[in-house]
Amino acid sequence: MKIRYTSTLYLPNTENYSTLNPKLAMKLRAIALTTLLLAAPLCALAATEKPVAPAQSGIDWYKGNVDAAFSYAQKHHKPLFLYWGAVWCPPCNQVKATVFNRQGFVSRSRFFVPVHLDGDSPSAQKLGALYKVRGYPTMILFRPDGTEITRLPGEVDSERYLQVLELGMNAGRSVKDTLQLALTDGGKLTADDWRLLAYYSWDTDEQQMVSAKQLPPTLQRLAAACPPGDTATHLALSALVTAATAAPEDVPAIDQAAARTTLLNVLGDARVARDNMDILTNYAGEIVGLVSASKSAERAQIAGAWDLALERLANDATLSKADRLSAIDAKVALARLDNPDGKLEPALLHEVRQHVTAADRATTDPYERQSVISNAGHALSDAGLLDESDTLLKAELTRSHSPYYFMLSLASNAKKRGNAKAALDWYEQAYNAAKGPATRLQWGSTYVTGLLELAPDDEKRIEKATNSVIAELGETQNAFYERNRTALEKFGRKFQAWNAAGRHDAVFQKVRRQLNGVCAKLPATDPQRAACEGVLETAKS
């Protein structure tokens, strides 16, 4: 698993602005915050400011519901910053430890209405559907009138985050409008317009602006239209990411030679590589696989240059410990690209162990540990050091505020070993320990699908686990929205495949009847009713 994030933000406060014309007030607040940013240069801030303790972070999160927060923002002519996350989520904890926990962010949070929407709160999944948020974390910056400005990229470091926040704060138009203008008359965009587009969180856009199929060619067009420089380079790299991770039928034509030239220029420049560390550490194997043929001289060249850049990033003390571990894991991914099941070189294994041990010892903040240990466990596992990964993860079970997350990683390690019993036991423990309705549904669905895959003939255990998940559904408010709905649709597809040709029809029909009972309790006019019945339709034999 790779940590792929997001974020979002927007600004100003100053109560005495509330009596002004809203547009003028917005401009004055933007000027005020811009002045504040200029007074404390971001580079110096990133290098010198100290994180504040989580309990003393000082962010005055809005205490009412989301609707009330938007009303408050409009009344006081303040932008609204919506953070959607979950307690267990490593990327969310990474943002807490590296962005929300910085004094610079805390100070700036006084200039907007900060709203935290926990994915397990009663209304969260329904609101997720309304605001088109699904992945954790998603961070959105809204104008006071509720118009979405942009979605901020959680993968970037705190310095870049604040820079992108400033861009969103000063934007004269939304990213959606900026995108349309860029595609029709890019010459009318300013340098800041292009930067806001380049650092938009496409990962959490949920296909609002561009469909998944059209995203790779759209980013290619933007990169070609953008004036040459760092912003165009970032857009070009983002286009490669979307192409490398697209469904096979959606991969656009790629000029591999041109792409390799761009990549070599980036990898050879320490500053540019550092600026694009989020892409270089998270998508190394995918992009190298896209732009070069297996075991070719071109692949050796680009992989070698990438490995050297990752070495610099892994030892860059200005990066977070989680990001440095991602660089190490990316080195493993490159080594595995043409030899997925082979043994890694002893020197690389030593490097993985060394970085994991150092990060484990140095990380004491509980939020940061949720992210760091997740990355460390995956790096060890990806390197084939499964026993060492298990040892690290098991030790974290008594320290983590959300140990059930690491139980899924332990299940994954057991599955890699071919130990189905141990994997299923960990899946079950994780489900039993999980907290929060949305989280329990996701963990329960994972346990059931694990049973369907690893113990398909254990009908008694499958029926028991499924009954438990569906029983909780019936007691859960807004159970059929967003992430919940996605988990249930996957569950339905798996159940359908499991019962192919009616092999397990007795259990299958019991499950259908139980789920039918849940659906029947929903009002006919409730959109959840259709979603519930859609799961049954998906799961028909």
Coordinates of C-alpha atoms in Angstrom, one line a residue:
M1 CA 0.0 0.0 0.0
K2 CA 1.2 3.5 -0.9
I3 CA 0.1 6.5 1.0
R4 CA -1.5 8.9 -1.4
Y5 CA -3.1 11.9 0.1
T6 CA -4.8 15.2 -0.4
S7 CA -5.8 18.4 1.4
T8 CA -7.5 21.7 1.1
L9 CA -7.8 25.0 2.6
Y10 CA -8.8 28.6 2.4
L11 CA -8.6 31.7 4.6
P12 CA -9.2 35.1 6.2
N13 CA -11.0 36.1 9.4
T14 CA -10.9 39.6 10.8
E15 CA -14.3 40.3 12.2
N16 CA -14.2 44.0 11.4
Y17 CA -14.3 43.0 7.7
S18 CA -17.8 41.6 8.1
T19 CA -19.5 44.9 7.6
L20 CA -17.9 45.5 4.2
N21 CA -19.0 44.5 0.8
P22 CA -18.3 40.7 0.7
K23 CA -16.1 40.9 -2.4
L24 CA -14.0 43.8 -1.0
A25 CA -13.8 41.9 2.3
M26 CA -12.5 38.9 0.6
K27 CA -9.8 40.9 -1.2
L28 CA -8.7 42.7 2.0
R29 CA -8.4 39.4 3.9
A30 CA -6.4 38.0 1.0
I31 CA -4.1 41.0 1.2
A32 CA -3.8 40.6 4.9
L33 CA -2.8 37.0 4.8
T34 CA -0.5 37.5 1.8
T35 CA 1.3 40.2 3.9
L36 CA 1.5 37.7 6.8
L37 CA 3.0 35.1 4.5
L38 CA 5.5 37.5 3.1
A39 CA 6.5 38.6 6.7
A40 CA 7.3 35.0 7.5
P41 CA 9.0 33.5 4.4
L42 CA 7.9 29.9 3.8
C43 CA 11.3 28.5 3.3
A44 CA 12.5 29.9 6.6
L45 CA 9.3 28.7 8.2
A46 CA 9.7 25.2 7.1
A47 CA 13.3 25.1 8.3
T48 CA 12.9 26.8 11.7
E49 CA 9.4 26.5 13.1
K50 CA 8.7 23.8 15.6
P51 CA 5.6 21.6 15.7
V52 CA 3.2 22.2 18.5
A53 CA 1.9 19.4 20.7
P54 CA -1.3 17.8 19.3
A55 CA -3.3 18.6 22.4
Q56 CA -2.2 22.2 22.2
S57 CA -2.5 22.7 18.4
G58 CA -4.8 25.6 18.9
I59 CA -6.9 25.0 15.7
D60 CA -10.4 26.2 16.6
W61 CA -12.3 23.5 14.7
Y62 CA -15.9 24.5 14.2
K63 CA -18.0 22.7 16.8
G64 CA -21.4 22.7 15.0
N65 CA -22.6 20.7 12.1
V66 CA -21.4 21.4 8.5
D67 CA -24.5 23.3 7.4
A68 CA -24.1 25.6 10.4
A69 CA -20.4 26.1 9.5
F70 CA -21.3 27.2 6.0
S71 CA -23.9 29.6 7.4
Y72 CA -21.3 31.0 9.8
A73 CA -18.7 31.3 7.0
Q74 CA -21.2 33.2 4.8
K75 CA -22.4 35.5 7.6
H76 CA -18.8 36.4 8.6
H77 CA -17.4 36.5 5.0
K78 CA -14.8 33.8 5.8
P79 CA -13.7 31.0 3.6
L80 CA -14.3 27.5 4.8
F81 CA -11.7 24.7 5.0
L82 CA -13.3 21.2 5.1
Y83 CA -11.1 18.3 6.3
W84 CA -12.6 14.9 5.7
G85 CA -10.7 12.1 7.4
A86 CA -10.6 9.1 9.7
V87 CA -8.9 8.4 13.0
W88 CA -7.1 5.3 11.7
C89 CA -6.0 6.6 8.3
P90 CA -2.2 6.9 8.0
P91 CA -2.3 9.8 5.4
C92 CA -4.7 11.7 7.7
N93 CA -2.3 11.3 10.6
Q94 CA 0.5 12.3 8.4
V95 CA -1.3 15.6 7.6
K96 CA -2.0 16.1 11.3
A97 CA 1.7 15.6 12.2
T98 CA 3.2 17.6 9.3
V99 CA 0.7 20.3 8.4
F100 CA -2.0 20.8 11.0
N101 CA 0.6 20.5 13.7
R102 CA 2.8 23.4 12.4
Q103 CA 2.6 26.7 14.1
G104 CA 2.4 28.4 10.7
F105 CA -0.8 26.5 9.9
V106 CA -2.3 27.1 13.3
S107 CA -1.8 30.8 13.0
R108 CA -3.3 30.9 9.6
S109 CA -6.3 28.8 10.7
R110 CA -7.7 31.9 12.4
F111 CA -8.4 33.3 8.9
F112 CA -10.9 30.7 7.8
V113 CA -13.6 28.4 9.3
P114 CA -11.9 25.1 9.9
V115 CA -14.3 22.1 9.7
H116 CA -13.3 18.5 10.6
L117 CA -15.7 15.9 9.2
D118 CA -14.9 12.5 10.7
G119 CA -15.8 9.7 8.3
D120 CA -17.4 7.8 11.2
S121 CA -19.7 10.5 12.4
P122 CA -23.5 9.9 11.8
S123 CA -23.9 12.3 8.9
A124 CA -20.4 11.9 7.3
Q125 CA -21.1 9.5 4.5
K126 CA -24.2 11.4 3.4
L127 CA -22.2 14.6 3.4
G128 CA -19.5 12.8 1.6
A129 CA -21.9 12.1 -1.2
L130 CA -23.0 15.8 -1.2
Y131 CA -19.5 17.2 -1.4
K132 CA -18.1 14.4 -3.6
V133 CA -15.5 13.3 -1.1
R134 CA -14.5 9.6 -0.7
G135 CA -10.8 9.1 -0.2
Y136 CA -9.2 10.0 3.2
P137 CA -8.0 12.6 3.6
T138 CA -9.7 15.1 1.3
M139 CA -9.3 18.8 2.0
I140 CA -11.4 21.4 0.2
L141 CA -11.3 25.1 0.2
F142 CA -14.6 26.9 -0.2
R143 CA -15.6 30.6 -0.7
P144 CA -17.9 32.0 2.0
D145 CA -20.8 31.4 -0.3
G146 CA -20.1 27.7 -0.5
T147 CA -18.5 27.7 -3.9
E148 CA -15.6 25.2 -4.1
I149 CA -12.3 26.9 -4.9
T150 CA -9.9 23.9 -4.9
R151 CA -8.8 20.7 -3.4
L152 CA -5.3 20.8 -1.8
P153 CA -2.7 18.1 -2.3
G154 CA -1.9 16.3 0.9
E155 CA 1.1 14.5 -0.6
V156 CA 3.2 17.6 -0.7
D157 CA 5.3 18.8 2.3
S158 CA 4.2 21.6 4.7
E159 CA 6.1 24.3 2.8
R160 CA 4.4 23.5 -0.5
Y161 CA 1.1 23.0 1.2
L162 CA 1.2 26.6 2.6
Q163 CA 2.2 27.9 -0.8
V164 CA -0.7 26.2 -2.5
L165 CA -3.0 27.4 0.2
E166 CA -2.0 30.9 -0.5
L167 CA -2.7 30.4 -4.2
G168 CA -6.2 29.2 -3.5
M169 CA -6.8 32.0 -1.2
N170 CA -5.9 34.6 -3.8
A171 CA -7.5 32.8 -6.7
G172 CA -9.8 35.0 -8.8
R173 CA -11.7 32.0 -10.0
S174 CA -12.3 28.4 -9.1
V175 CA -10.0 25.6 -10.3
K176 CA -12.9 24.3 -12.4
D177 CA -13.2 27.6 -14.2
T178 CA -9.4 27.9 -14.5
L179 CA -9.3 24.4 -16.1
Q180 CA -11.9 25.4 -18.7
L181 CA -10.0 28.5 -19.6
A182 CA -6.7 26.7 -19.8
L183 CA -8.2 24.2 -22.3
T184 CA -9.6 27.0 -24.5
D185 CA -7.2 29.9 -24.1
G186 CA -4.3 29.1 -21.8
G187 CA -2.6 32.4 -22.7
K188 CA -5.0 34.2 -20.5
L189 CA -3.8 32.4 -17.3
T190 CA -1.3 33.8 -14.9
A191 CA 1.6 31.9 -13.5
D192 CA -0.4 31.4 -10.3
D193 CA -3.4 30.1 -12.2
W194 CA -1.1 27.4 -13.7
R195 CA 0.4 26.6 -10.3
L196 CA -3.1 26.1 -8.8
L197 CA -4.0 23.7 -11.6
A198 CA -0.7 21.8 -11.3
Y199 CA -1.1 21.2 -7.6
Y200 CA -4.8 20.5 -7.6
S201 CA -5.6 17.2 -5.9
W202 CA -6.7 15.2 -8.9
D203 CA -6.5 12.1 -6.7
T204 CA -9.6 13.3 -4.7
D205 CA -11.4 15.1 -7.5
E206 CA -13.9 12.1 -7.8
Q207 CA -14.2 12.8 -11.5
Q208 CA -16.0 16.1 -10.9
M209 CA -14.0 18.1 -13.5
V210 CA -12.6 15.4 -15.7
S211 CA -13.6 11.7 -16.1
A212 CA -11.0 9.0 -15.2
K213 CA -10.7 8.1 -18.9
Q214 CA -10.1 11.7 -20.0
L215 CA -7.7 12.7 -17.1
P216 CA -4.4 11.5 -18.6
P217 CA -4.9 13.2 -22.0
T218 CA -6.3 16.3 -20.3
L219 CA -3.1 16.6 -18.1
Q220 CA -1.0 16.0 -21.2
R221 CA -2.8 19.0 -22.9
L222 CA -2.3 21.2 -19.8
A223 CA 1.4 20.3 -19.6
A224 CA 1.9 21.2 -23.3
A225 CA 0.0 24.5 -23.0
C226 CA 1.7 25.6 -19.8
P227 CA 4.7 28.0 -20.2
P228 CA 8.0 26.1 -19.8
G229 CA 9.3 25.9 -16.2
D230 CA 8.8 24.1 -12.9
T231 CA 5.0 24.2 -13.2
A232 CA 4.9 22.7 -16.7
T233 CA 7.3 20.0 -15.4
H234 CA 5.0 19.1 -12.5
L235 CA 2.0 18.9 -14.9
A236 CA 4.0 16.6 -17.2
L237 CA 4.9 14.3 -14.3
S238 CA 1.3 14.3 -13.1
A239 CA 0.2 13.3 -16.6
L240 CA 2.6 10.4 -16.5
V241 CA 1.2 9.4 -13.1
T242 CA -2.4 9.3 -14.4
A243 CA -1.3 7.4 -17.5
A244 CA 0.7 4.9 -15.5
T245 CA -2.1 4.2 -13.1
A246 CA -5.0 4.2 -15.6
A247 CA -7.0 1.2 -16.5
P248 CA -5.3 -0.6 -19.5
E249 CA -8.0 0.5 -21.9
D250 CA -7.6 4.2 -20.8
V251 CA -3.8 4.5 -21.2
P252 CA -3.1 7.3 -23.8
A253 CA -0.4 7.2 -26.4
I254 CA 2.9 8.1 -24.7
D255 CA 6.1 9.4 -26.4
Q256 CA 8.4 7.2 -24.3
A257 CA 11.6 8.8 -25.5
A258 CA 10.3 12.3 -24.7
A259 CA 9.0 11.2 -21.4
R260 CA 12.4 9.6 -20.5
T261 CA 14.1 12.9 -21.4
T262 CA 11.8 14.8 -19.1
L263 CA 12.3 12.4 -16.3
L264 CA 16.1 12.3 -16.6
N265 CA 16.2 16.1 -16.4
V266 CA 14.1 16.0 -13.3
L267 CA 16.0 13.2 -11.7
G268 CA 19.3 14.8 -12.4
D269 CA 18.4 18.1 -10.7
A270 CA 18.3 17.8 -6.9
R271 CA 16.1 20.9 -6.5
V272 CA 13.5 19.8 -9.1
A273 CA 13.5 16.2 -7.8
R274 CA 12.9 17.5 -4.2
D275 CA 10.0 19.7 -5.5
N276 CA 8.4 16.7 -7.1
M277 CA 9.2 14.2 -4.3
D278 CA 5.6 13.2 -3.9
I279 CA 5.5 11.8 -7.5
L280 CA 9.0 10.3 -7.4
T281 CA 8.5 8.4 -4.2
N282 CA 5.0 7.2 -4.8
Y283 CA 5.0 6.2 -8.4
A284 CA 8.5 5.1 -9.3
G285 CA 7.7 1.6 -10.5
E286 CA 4.6 2.5 -12.3
I287 CA 6.1 5.4 -14.3
V288 CA 9.4 3.5 -15.2
G289 CA 7.2 0.6 -16.3
L290 CA 5.2 3.0 -18.6
V291 CA 8.2 4.7 -20.3
S292 CA 10.5 1.7 -20.8
A293 CA 10.5 -1.9 -21.9
S294 CA 11.3 -4.7 -19.6
K295 CA 15.0 -5.4 -19.1
S296 CA 15.9 -2.8 -21.8
A297 CA 18.9 -0.5 -21.8
E298 CA 16.5 2.4 -21.5
R299 CA 14.9 1.0 -18.4
A300 CA 18.3 0.5 -16.8
Q301 CA 19.2 4.1 -17.5
I302 CA 16.0 5.6 -16.2
A303 CA 15.8 3.3 -13.2
G304 CA 19.4 4.0 -12.3
A305 CA 18.9 7.7 -12.4
W306 CA 15.7 7.4 -10.4
D307 CA 17.4 5.2 -7.8
L308 CA 20.1 7.9 -7.2
A309 CA 17.4 10.6 -6.8
L310 CA 15.6 8.4 -4.3
E311 CA 18.8 7.9 -2.4
R312 CA 19.0 11.7 -2.0
L313 CA 15.4 11.9 -0.9
A314 CA 15.7 9.1 1.6
N315 CA 18.5 11.0 3.3
D316 CA 17.0 14.4 3.1
A317 CA 16.4 15.7 6.6
T318 CA 14.0 18.4 5.4
L319 CA 11.5 15.7 4.4
S320 CA 9.2 13.9 6.9
K321 CA 10.2 10.5 8.2
A322 CA 7.2 9.0 6.4
D323 CA 8.2 10.5 3.1
R324 CA 11.8 9.3 3.5
L325 CA 10.5 5.8 4.1
S326 CA 8.4 6.1 0.9
A327 CA 11.6 6.9 -0.9
I328 CA 13.1 3.6 0.4
D329 CA 10.0 1.7 -0.6
A330 CA 10.3 3.2 -4.0
K331 CA 13.8 1.9 -4.3
V332 CA 12.4 -1.6 -3.5
A333 CA 9.7 -1.1 -6.2
L334 CA 12.4 -0.3 -8.8
A335 CA 14.5 -3.3 -7.8
R336 CA 11.4 -5.5 -8.1
L337 CA 10.2 -4.2 -11.5
D338 CA 11.9 -6.8 -13.6
N339 CA 12.3 -9.4 -10.9
P340 CA 9.1 -9.3 -8.8
D341 CA 9.8 -12.5 -6.9
G342 CA 13.6 -12.5 -6.7
K343 CA 15.8 -11.8 -3.8
L344 CA 17.0 -8.2 -3.3
E345 CA 20.6 -7.2 -3.0
P346 CA 21.9 -7.4 0.5
A347 CA 22.9 -3.7 0.4
L348 CA 19.3 -2.7 -0.3
L349 CA 18.0 -4.9 2.4
H350 CA 20.4 -3.3 4.8
E351 CA 19.3 0.1 3.7
V352 CA 15.6 -0.8 4.3
R353 CA 16.3 -2.1 7.8
Q354 CA 18.5 0.9 8.6
H355 CA 15.9 3.5 7.7
V356 CA 13.0 1.6 9.3
T357 CA 14.9 1.2 12.6
A358 CA 15.9 4.9 12.6
A359 CA 12.4 6.1 11.9
D360 CA 10.9 3.8 14.5
R361 CA 13.3 5.0 17.2
A362 CA 12.9 8.7 16.3
T363 CA 9.1 8.9 16.0
T364 CA 7.3 9.6 19.3
D365 CA 4.2 11.6 18.1
P366 CA 1.2 9.3 18.0
Y367 CA -0.2 10.8 14.8
E368 CA 3.1 10.6 13.0
R369 CA 3.7 7.0 14.2
Q370 CA 0.4 5.9 12.5
S371 CA 1.9 7.1 9.2
V372 CA 5.6 6.2 9.8
I373 CA 4.9 2.6 11.0
S374 CA 2.5 2.0 8.2
N375 CA 5.2 3.0 5.6
A376 CA 7.9 1.1 7.5
G377 CA 5.8 -2.1 7.7
H378 CA 5.1 -1.9 4.0
A379 CA 8.7 -1.2 3.1
L380 CA 9.8 -4.3 5.0
S381 CA 7.0 -6.4 3.5
D382 CA 7.8 -5.2 0.0
A383 CA 11.4 -6.1 0.5
G384 CA 10.4 -9.6 1.5
L385 CA 11.3 -9.1 5.2
L386 CA 7.9 -10.4 6.4
D387 CA 9.0 -11.6 9.8
E388 CA 10.6 -8.2 10.5
S389 CA 7.5 -6.4 9.3
D390 CA 5.3 -8.6 11.6
T391 CA 7.6 -7.8 14.6
L392 CA 7.3 -4.1 13.9
L393 CA 3.5 -4.1 13.4
K394 CA 2.8 -6.3 16.4
A395 CA 4.8 -4.0 18.6
E396 CA 2.6 -1.1 17.4
L397 CA -0.6 -2.8 18.4
T398 CA -0.1 -1.8 22.0
R399 CA 0.9 1.8 21.1
S400 CA -1.4 2.8 18.3
H401 CA -4.7 4.6 18.8
S402 CA -6.1 2.5 16.0
P403 CA -4.4 -0.9 16.2
Y404 CA -7.0 -2.5 13.9
Y405 CA -5.4 -0.8 11.0
F406 CA -2.1 -2.6 11.5
M407 CA -4.0 -5.9 11.9
L408 CA -4.9 -5.7 8.2
S409 CA -1.2 -5.3 7.3
L410 CA -0.5 -8.4 9.4
A411 CA -3.2 -10.2 7.5
S412 CA -1.6 -9.1 4.2
N413 CA 1.8 -10.4 5.3
A414 CA 0.3 -13.8 6.3
K415 CA -1.5 -14.0 2.9
K416 CA 1.9 -13.3 1.2
R417 CA 3.3 -16.3 3.0
G418 CA 0.4 -18.5 1.9
N419 CA -0.9 -18.8 5.5
A420 CA -4.7 -18.5 4.9
K421 CA -5.6 -19.4 8.5
A422 CA -3.3 -16.7 10.0
A423 CA -4.5 -14.1 7.4
L424 CA -8.2 -14.8 8.2
D425 CA -7.6 -14.7 12.0
W426 CA -6.0 -11.2 11.6
Y427 CA -8.9 -10.1 9.4
E428 CA -11.3 -11.2 12.1
Q429 CA -9.4 -9.6 14.9
A430 CA -9.2 -6.4 12.9
Y431 CA -13.0 -6.4 12.4
N432 CA -13.7 -7.1 16.0
A433 CA -11.4 -4.3 17.1
A434 CA -12.5 -1.7 14.6
K435 CA -14.4 1.4 15.9
G436 CA -16.9 3.6 14.1
P437 CA -19.8 2.5 11.9
A438 CA -18.1 3.3 8.5
T439 CA -14.8 1.8 9.6
R440 CA -16.5 -1.3 10.9
L441 CA -18.4 -1.8 7.7
Q442 CA -15.2 -1.5 5.7
W443 CA -13.3 -3.8 7.9
G444 CA -16.2 -6.3 8.1
S445 CA -16.5 -6.3 4.3
T446 CA -12.8 -6.9 4.1
Y447 CA -13.0 -9.9 6.5
V448 CA -15.9 -11.4 4.5
T449 CA -14.2 -11.0 1.1
G450 CA -11.1 -12.5 2.7
L451 CA -13.1 -15.5 3.7
L452 CA -14.7 -15.8 0.3
E453 CA -11.2 -15.9 -1.3
L454 CA -9.2 -17.9 1.3
A455 CA -11.8 -20.2 2.8
P456 CA -14.6 -20.5 0.2
D457 CA -15.9 -23.8 1.6
D458 CA -16.2 -22.6 5.2
E459 CA -19.9 -21.7 4.8
K460 CA -20.5 -21.5 8.5
R461 CA -17.8 -18.9 9.2
I462 CA -18.8 -16.9 6.0
E463 CA -22.5 -16.9 7.1
K464 CA -21.7 -15.8 10.6
A465 CA -19.4 -13.0 9.5
T466 CA -21.8 -11.8 6.8
N467 CA -24.7 -11.8 9.3
S468 CA -22.8 -9.6 11.6
V469 CA -22.0 -7.1 9.0
I470 CA -25.5 -6.9 7.7
A471 CA -26.9 -6.7 11.2
E472 CA -24.7 -3.6 11.9
L473 CA -25.9 -2.1 8.6
G474 CA -29.5 -2.2 9.8
E475 CA -28.5 -0.1 12.9
T476 CA -26.3 2.4 11.1
Q477 CA -27.5 5.8 10.0
N478 CA -26.7 6.8 6.4
A479 CA -25.3 3.3 5.8
F480 CA -25.6 3.3 2.0
Y481 CA -23.7 6.5 1.0
E482 CA -20.2 7.0 -0.4
R483 CA -17.4 4.7 1.1
N484 CA -20.1 2.5 2.7
R485 CA -21.8 2.0 -0.6
T486 CA -18.6 1.3 -2.4
A487 CA -17.7 -1.4 0.2
L488 CA -21.1 -3.0 -0.2
E489 CA -21.0 -3.0 -4.0
K490 CA -17.7 -4.8 -3.8
F491 CA -19.1 -7.2 -1.2
G492 CA -22.1 -7.9 -3.6
R493 CA -19.8 -8.7 -6.6
K494 CA -17.7 -11.0 -4.5
F495 CA -20.7 -12.9 -3.2
Q496 CA -22.0 -13.3 -6.7
A497 CA -18.8 -14.8 -7.9
W498 CA -18.6 -17.1 -4.8
N499 CA -22.1 -18.5 -5.6
A500 CA -21.5 -19.0 -9.3
A501 CA -23.6 -21.9 -10.6
G502 CA -25.4 -21.9 -7.2
R503 CA -22.5 -23.7 -5.4
H504 CA -23.4 -22.0 -2.1
D505 CA -27.0 -21.1 -2.7
A506 CA -28.4 -22.0 0.7
V507 CA -26.1 -19.5 2.5
F508 CA -26.4 -17.0 -0.4
Q509 CA -30.2 -16.9 -0.2
K510 CA -30.1 -16.4 3.6
V511 CA -27.8 -13.5 3.1
R512 CA -30.1 -12.0 0.5
R513 CA -33.2 -12.3 2.7
Q514 CA -31.4 -10.7 5.6
L515 CA -30.2 -7.8 3.4
N516 CA -33.7 -7.5 1.9
G517 CA -35.0 -7.0 5.4
V518 CA -32.6 -4.1 5.9
C519 CA -33.7 -2.5 2.6
A520 CA -37.4 -2.9 3.4
K521 CA -37.0 -0.7 6.5
L522 CA -35.8 2.2 4.4
P523 CA -38.5 4.6 3.1
A524 CA -39.3 4.2 -0.6
T525 CA -38.3 7.8 -1.2
D526 CA -35.0 7.5 0.6
P527 CA -32.1 7.3 -2.0
Q528 CA -30.5 4.7 0.3
R529 CA -33.3 2.3 -0.6
A530 CA -32.2 2.2 -4.2
A531 CA -28.6 1.8 -3.2
C532 CA -29.5 -1.1 -0.9
E533 CA -31.5 -2.8 -3.5
G534 CA -28.7 -2.1 -6.0
V535 CA -26.4 -4.2 -3.9
L536 CA -28.9 -7.1 -4.0
E537 CA -29.3 -6.7 -7.8
T538 CA -25.5 -6.8 -8.1
A539 CA -25.5 -10.0 -6.0
K540 CA -28.2 -11.9 -7.8
S541 CA -27.3 -15.4 -8.7

